Amino acid sequence: MTAHITAKKEEIAKKVIMPGDPLRAKMIAEKYLDNFKIVSQVRGNNIYTGTYKNVLVTIMASGMGCPSMGIYSYELFKFYDVEEIIRVGSCGSYVKELNLYDLVLAEKSYSESTYAKVQNGNSEEIISSSNILNNKILDVAKDKKITLGTVHCSDVFYKENNDFHNLVEKYNCLVVEMETFALFHNANLLNKKATAILTVSDSLVTKEETTPLERERKFLDMIELSLEAIIND
Ligand code: HPA
């Protein structure tokens, strides 16, 4: 039990899939897990543990932003001995080559966030994900198109001036989301593995957006990929 999770240690699997949204966690558990149990309900953020193809997997939402992802992933890695976390989430595209529903695998996370600096003094602004997990995902993805690259992890969704072109030029950021930097920092800090598969939900280039209903259905590709990869040892 931790400050934010009431599950017993053995009720959390070593492999965790983390969407941002608690309702997406519920959908994933109901659709893909066998014999799942809700093992914690703190703040209504229900945690689901069950089996996927006979392997124990936990599904838990990260919430939005680095502070929330930072708390949950730290507690999972440090106090529940979780070994692998794959974030599954949405992102906004910064480049015209990435269109709605395209998949991105986060090789690196660039951020202006102070999360890592405040956490342990690490002042790097780019943090890498796990190569081992990325290779497992690419293995399972086979011919499915998935773009490996740097993502921008932003602390701000609503910006007065969104001059993202600078981030594309300087850091090669392909898309924007809000949780990978804290997740990758915690994984590196605690010698664990983490990565993120993202689906483009909106384009900052063309201003196109997806509807919540479309997202619910089309995001299944990314979820199935994450489940197949995390059980593939
Ligand atoms: N900004 C930040 N995070 C996001 C976005 C965005 O435009 N789209 C999906 N996640």
Short mmCIF file of C-alpha atoms and ligand atoms in Angstrom, two decimals:
data_model
loop_
_atom_site.label_atom_id
_atom_site.label_comp_id
_atom_site.label_asym_id
_atom_site.label_seq_id
_atom_site.Cartn_x
_atom_site.Cartn_y
_atom_site.Cartn_z
CA MET A 1 0.00 0.00 0.00
CA THR A 2 1.26 3.49 -0.88
CA ALA A 3 -0.11 7.02 -0.50
CA HIS A 4 -2.06 6.63 -3.75
CA ILE A 5 -2.53 2.87 -4.27
CA THR A 6 -4.20 0.48 -1.79
CA ALA A 7 -3.46 -2.81 -3.62
CA LYS A 8 -1.41 -5.48 -1.85
CA LYS A 9 2.03 -5.93 -3.39
CA GLU A 10 1.15 -9.25 -5.04
CA GLU A 11 -1.97 -7.74 -6.60
CA ILE A 12 0.05 -5.60 -9.03
CA ALA A 13 1.71 -7.38 -11.97
CA LYS A 14 5.35 -6.76 -12.94
CA LYS A 15 4.09 -5.55 -16.32
CA VAL A 16 1.83 -2.50 -16.48
CA ILE A 17 -0.02 -0.80 -19.33
CA MET A 18 -0.80 2.87 -18.58
CA PRO A 19 -3.30 4.89 -20.55
CA GLY A 20 -3.89 8.47 -19.36
CA ASP A 21 -7.61 8.09 -18.81
CA PRO A 22 -9.19 5.90 -16.09
CA LEU A 23 -12.11 5.08 -18.42
CA ARG A 24 -9.71 3.81 -21.04
CA ALA A 25 -8.08 1.61 -18.37
CA LYS A 26 -11.54 0.16 -17.63
CA MET A 27 -12.20 -0.45 -21.33
CA ILE A 28 -8.83 -2.20 -21.80
CA ALA A 29 -9.39 -4.46 -18.77
CA GLU A 30 -12.94 -5.37 -19.82
CA LYS A 31 -12.02 -6.01 -23.43
CA TYR A 32 -8.67 -7.79 -23.08
CA LEU A 33 -8.07 -9.21 -19.60
CA ASP A 34 -9.28 -12.57 -18.29
CA ASN A 35 -10.35 -12.90 -14.66
CA PHE A 36 -9.44 -9.34 -13.78
CA LYS A 37 -9.85 -7.84 -10.33
CA ILE A 38 -10.02 -4.18 -9.31
CA VAL A 39 -7.13 -3.95 -6.82
CA SER A 40 -7.23 -0.26 -5.87
CA GLN A 41 -9.81 2.53 -6.13
CA VAL A 42 -8.08 5.55 -4.63
CA ARG A 43 -9.42 8.81 -6.19
CA GLY A 44 -11.61 6.71 -8.47
CA ASN A 45 -8.48 5.68 -10.38
CA ASN A 46 -9.34 1.99 -10.52
CA ILE A 47 -6.44 -0.41 -11.04
CA TYR A 48 -7.14 -3.67 -12.89
CA THR A 49 -5.04 -6.83 -12.66
CA GLY A 50 -5.79 -9.92 -14.74
CA THR A 51 -4.26 -12.13 -17.38
CA TYR A 52 -3.67 -11.47 -21.06
CA LYS A 53 -2.88 -14.73 -22.90
CA ASN A 54 -2.08 -16.28 -19.49
CA VAL A 55 0.41 -13.57 -18.47
CA LEU A 56 -0.41 -11.37 -15.45
CA VAL A 57 -0.82 -7.73 -16.50
CA THR A 58 -1.98 -4.62 -14.62
CA ILE A 59 -3.81 -1.74 -16.28
CA MET A 60 -3.72 1.62 -14.50
CA ALA A 61 -4.32 5.19 -15.64
CA SER A 62 -1.51 7.73 -15.24
CA GLY A 63 -3.76 10.78 -15.15
CA MET A 64 -2.68 13.89 -17.06
CA GLY A 65 0.76 15.49 -16.90
CA CYS A 66 4.15 14.71 -15.37
CA PRO A 67 3.18 15.27 -11.71
CA SER A 68 0.46 12.62 -11.89
CA MET A 69 2.48 10.17 -14.03
CA GLY A 70 5.46 10.86 -11.76
CA ILE A 71 3.63 9.81 -8.59
CA TYR A 72 2.04 6.67 -10.00
CA SER A 73 5.02 5.35 -11.95
CA TYR A 74 7.36 5.96 -8.98
CA GLU A 75 5.08 4.05 -6.62
CA LEU A 76 4.69 1.18 -9.10
CA PHE A 77 8.42 0.84 -9.79
CA LYS A 78 9.70 1.52 -6.28
CA PHE A 79 7.11 -0.04 -3.96
CA TYR A 80 5.38 -2.64 -6.15
CA ASP A 81 8.52 -3.90 -7.91
CA VAL A 82 6.98 -3.27 -11.32
CA GLU A 83 9.56 -3.97 -14.05
CA GLU A 84 7.97 -2.65 -17.25
CA ILE A 85 5.51 0.12 -18.00
CA ILE A 86 4.19 0.90 -21.47
CA ARG A 87 2.26 4.15 -21.70
CA VAL A 88 -0.49 4.16 -24.33
CA GLY A 89 -1.79 7.61 -25.11
CA SER A 90 -2.72 10.28 -27.57
CA CYS A 91 -0.52 12.98 -29.02
CA GLY A 92 -0.69 16.05 -31.23
CA SER A 93 1.33 16.02 -34.45
CA TYR A 94 3.98 18.70 -35.08
CA VAL A 95 4.89 17.48 -38.57
CA LYS A 96 2.88 17.07 -41.76
CA GLU A 97 4.17 13.51 -42.25
CA LEU A 98 2.23 12.30 -39.20
CA ASN A 99 -1.53 12.21 -39.70
CA LEU A 100 -4.52 11.34 -37.52
CA TYR A 101 -4.30 7.79 -36.11
CA ASP A 102 -0.64 7.28 -37.07
CA LEU A 103 1.40 5.47 -34.40
CA VAL A 104 4.53 6.89 -32.77
CA LEU A 105 6.97 4.99 -30.55
CA ALA A 106 8.69 7.39 -28.14
CA GLU A 107 12.42 6.74 -28.40
CA LYS A 108 13.22 9.96 -26.50
CA SER A 109 11.29 12.54 -24.57
CA TYR A 110 12.27 16.22 -24.72
CA SER A 111 10.78 18.48 -22.06
CA GLU A 112 11.03 21.92 -20.44
CA SER A 113 9.60 20.23 -17.33
CA THR A 114 11.55 20.54 -14.08
CA TYR A 115 10.40 17.06 -13.01
CA ALA A 116 13.81 15.37 -13.33
CA LYS A 117 15.74 18.33 -11.94
CA VAL A 118 13.54 18.60 -8.87
CA GLN A 119 13.38 14.82 -8.40
CA ASN A 120 17.14 14.14 -8.26
CA GLY A 121 19.02 17.07 -9.78
CA ASN A 122 19.12 15.62 -13.31
CA SER A 123 19.13 18.70 -15.54
CA GLU A 124 19.05 16.87 -18.87
CA GLU A 125 16.21 17.94 -21.10
CA ILE A 126 16.08 14.73 -23.16
CA ILE A 127 15.46 11.33 -21.57
CA SER A 128 15.46 8.00 -23.42
CA SER A 129 12.96 5.18 -23.21
CA SER A 130 13.93 1.50 -22.99
CA ASN A 131 15.52 0.09 -26.14
CA ILE A 132 14.61 -3.41 -25.04
CA LEU A 133 10.92 -2.53 -24.80
CA ASN A 134 11.06 -0.57 -28.06
CA ASN A 135 12.55 -3.55 -29.86
CA LYS A 136 9.83 -5.81 -28.47
CA ILE A 137 7.19 -3.41 -29.78
CA LEU A 138 8.83 -3.12 -33.21
CA ASP A 139 9.06 -6.91 -33.33
CA VAL A 140 5.38 -7.33 -32.65
CA ALA A 141 4.38 -4.43 -34.94
CA LYS A 142 5.88 -6.24 -37.96
CA ASP A 143 4.49 -4.47 -41.03
CA LYS A 144 2.31 -2.05 -39.11
CA LYS A 145 3.59 1.49 -39.63
CA ILE A 146 5.01 2.92 -36.42
CA THR A 147 7.40 5.88 -36.33
CA LEU A 148 10.25 5.81 -33.81
CA GLY A 149 11.34 9.28 -32.71
CA THR A 150 11.51 12.09 -30.17
CA VAL A 151 8.34 13.36 -28.53
CA HIS A 152 7.80 16.71 -26.82
CA CYS A 153 6.48 16.24 -23.30
CA SER A 154 4.77 19.52 -22.48
CA ASP A 155 3.49 20.82 -19.13
CA VAL A 156 1.03 23.13 -20.87
CA PHE A 157 -1.89 22.08 -23.06
CA TYR A 158 -3.36 25.56 -23.63
CA LYS A 159 -0.61 27.89 -24.82
CA GLU A 160 -0.98 31.54 -25.75
CA ASN A 161 1.63 31.21 -28.50
CA ASN A 162 2.35 27.72 -29.69
CA ASP A 163 5.53 28.10 -31.69
CA PHE A 164 6.28 24.41 -31.97
CA HIS A 165 8.35 24.74 -35.18
CA ASN A 166 11.35 25.63 -33.04
CA LEU A 167 11.02 22.28 -31.21
CA VAL A 168 10.86 20.41 -34.50
CA GLU A 169 13.99 22.12 -35.79
CA LYS A 170 16.05 22.09 -32.62
CA TYR A 171 15.09 18.74 -31.05
CA ASN A 172 13.42 16.87 -33.90
CA CYS A 173 10.18 16.60 -31.89
CA LEU A 174 7.54 14.82 -33.98
CA VAL A 175 4.56 15.04 -31.64
CA VAL A 176 3.45 16.48 -28.30
CA GLU A 177 2.03 14.72 -25.24
CA MET A 178 2.35 15.31 -21.50
CA GLU A 179 3.59 12.28 -19.51
CA THR A 180 6.65 10.53 -21.02
CA PHE A 181 9.35 12.68 -19.37
CA ALA A 182 8.37 11.74 -15.81
CA LEU A 183 7.82 8.11 -16.77
CA PHE A 184 11.20 7.74 -18.50
CA HIS A 185 13.01 9.59 -15.71
CA ASN A 186 11.57 7.28 -13.03
CA ALA A 187 12.36 4.19 -15.07
CA ASN A 188 15.99 5.24 -15.59
CA LEU A 189 16.35 6.30 -11.95
CA LEU A 190 15.07 2.97 -10.62
CA ASN A 191 16.65 0.71 -13.26
CA LYS A 192 13.34 -0.27 -14.79
CA LYS A 193 11.96 -0.27 -18.33
CA ALA A 194 9.44 2.13 -19.81
CA THR A 195 8.33 3.41 -23.19
CA ALA A 196 5.24 4.91 -24.82
CA ILE A 197 3.15 4.11 -27.87
CA LEU A 198 1.18 7.14 -28.97
CA THR A 199 -1.65 7.60 -31.47
CA VAL A 200 -2.01 10.94 -33.22
CA SER A 201 -5.32 12.43 -32.03
CA ASP A 202 -4.89 15.91 -33.47
CA SER A 203 -2.58 17.75 -35.82
CA LEU A 204 -1.13 21.12 -34.90
CA VAL A 205 -0.14 21.44 -38.58
CA THR A 206 -3.50 20.83 -40.25
CA LYS A 207 -5.67 21.54 -37.14
CA GLU A 208 -7.58 18.30 -37.72
CA GLU A 209 -8.97 16.56 -34.62
CA THR A 210 -10.52 13.21 -33.81
CA THR A 211 -13.80 12.74 -31.95
CA PRO A 212 -13.88 10.88 -28.62
CA LEU A 213 -15.92 8.07 -30.21
CA GLU A 214 -13.50 7.61 -33.11
CA ARG A 215 -10.60 7.60 -30.68
CA GLU A 216 -12.19 4.89 -28.56
CA ARG A 217 -12.32 2.53 -31.55
CA LYS A 218 -9.17 3.43 -33.45
CA PHE A 219 -6.91 3.40 -30.41
CA LEU A 220 -7.29 -0.38 -30.18
CA ASP A 221 -4.29 -0.89 -32.51
CA MET A 222 -1.96 0.76 -30.03
CA ILE A 223 -3.46 -1.10 -27.07
CA GLU A 224 -3.19 -4.50 -28.76
CA LEU A 225 0.39 -3.75 -29.74
CA SER A 226 1.31 -2.80 -26.16
CA LEU A 227 -0.28 -5.95 -24.72
CA GLU A 228 1.37 -8.25 -27.26
CA ALA A 229 4.76 -6.60 -26.70
CA ILE A 230 4.65 -6.61 -22.90
CA ILE A 231 3.94 -10.36 -22.72
CA ASN A 232 6.62 -11.14 -25.33
CA ASP A 233 9.66 -12.13 -23.23
N1 HPA B 1 -0.92 18.78 -26.64
C1 HPA B 1 -0.54 18.06 -25.57
N2 HPA B 1 -0.89 16.82 -25.39
C2 HPA B 1 -1.66 16.23 -26.31
C3 HPA B 1 -2.09 16.92 -27.43
C4 HPA B 1 -1.69 18.24 -27.60
O1 HPA B 1 -2.04 18.91 -28.60
N3 HPA B 1 -2.86 16.08 -28.16
C5 HPA B 1 -2.88 14.91 -27.49
N4 HPA B 1 -2.16 15.00 -26.37
#
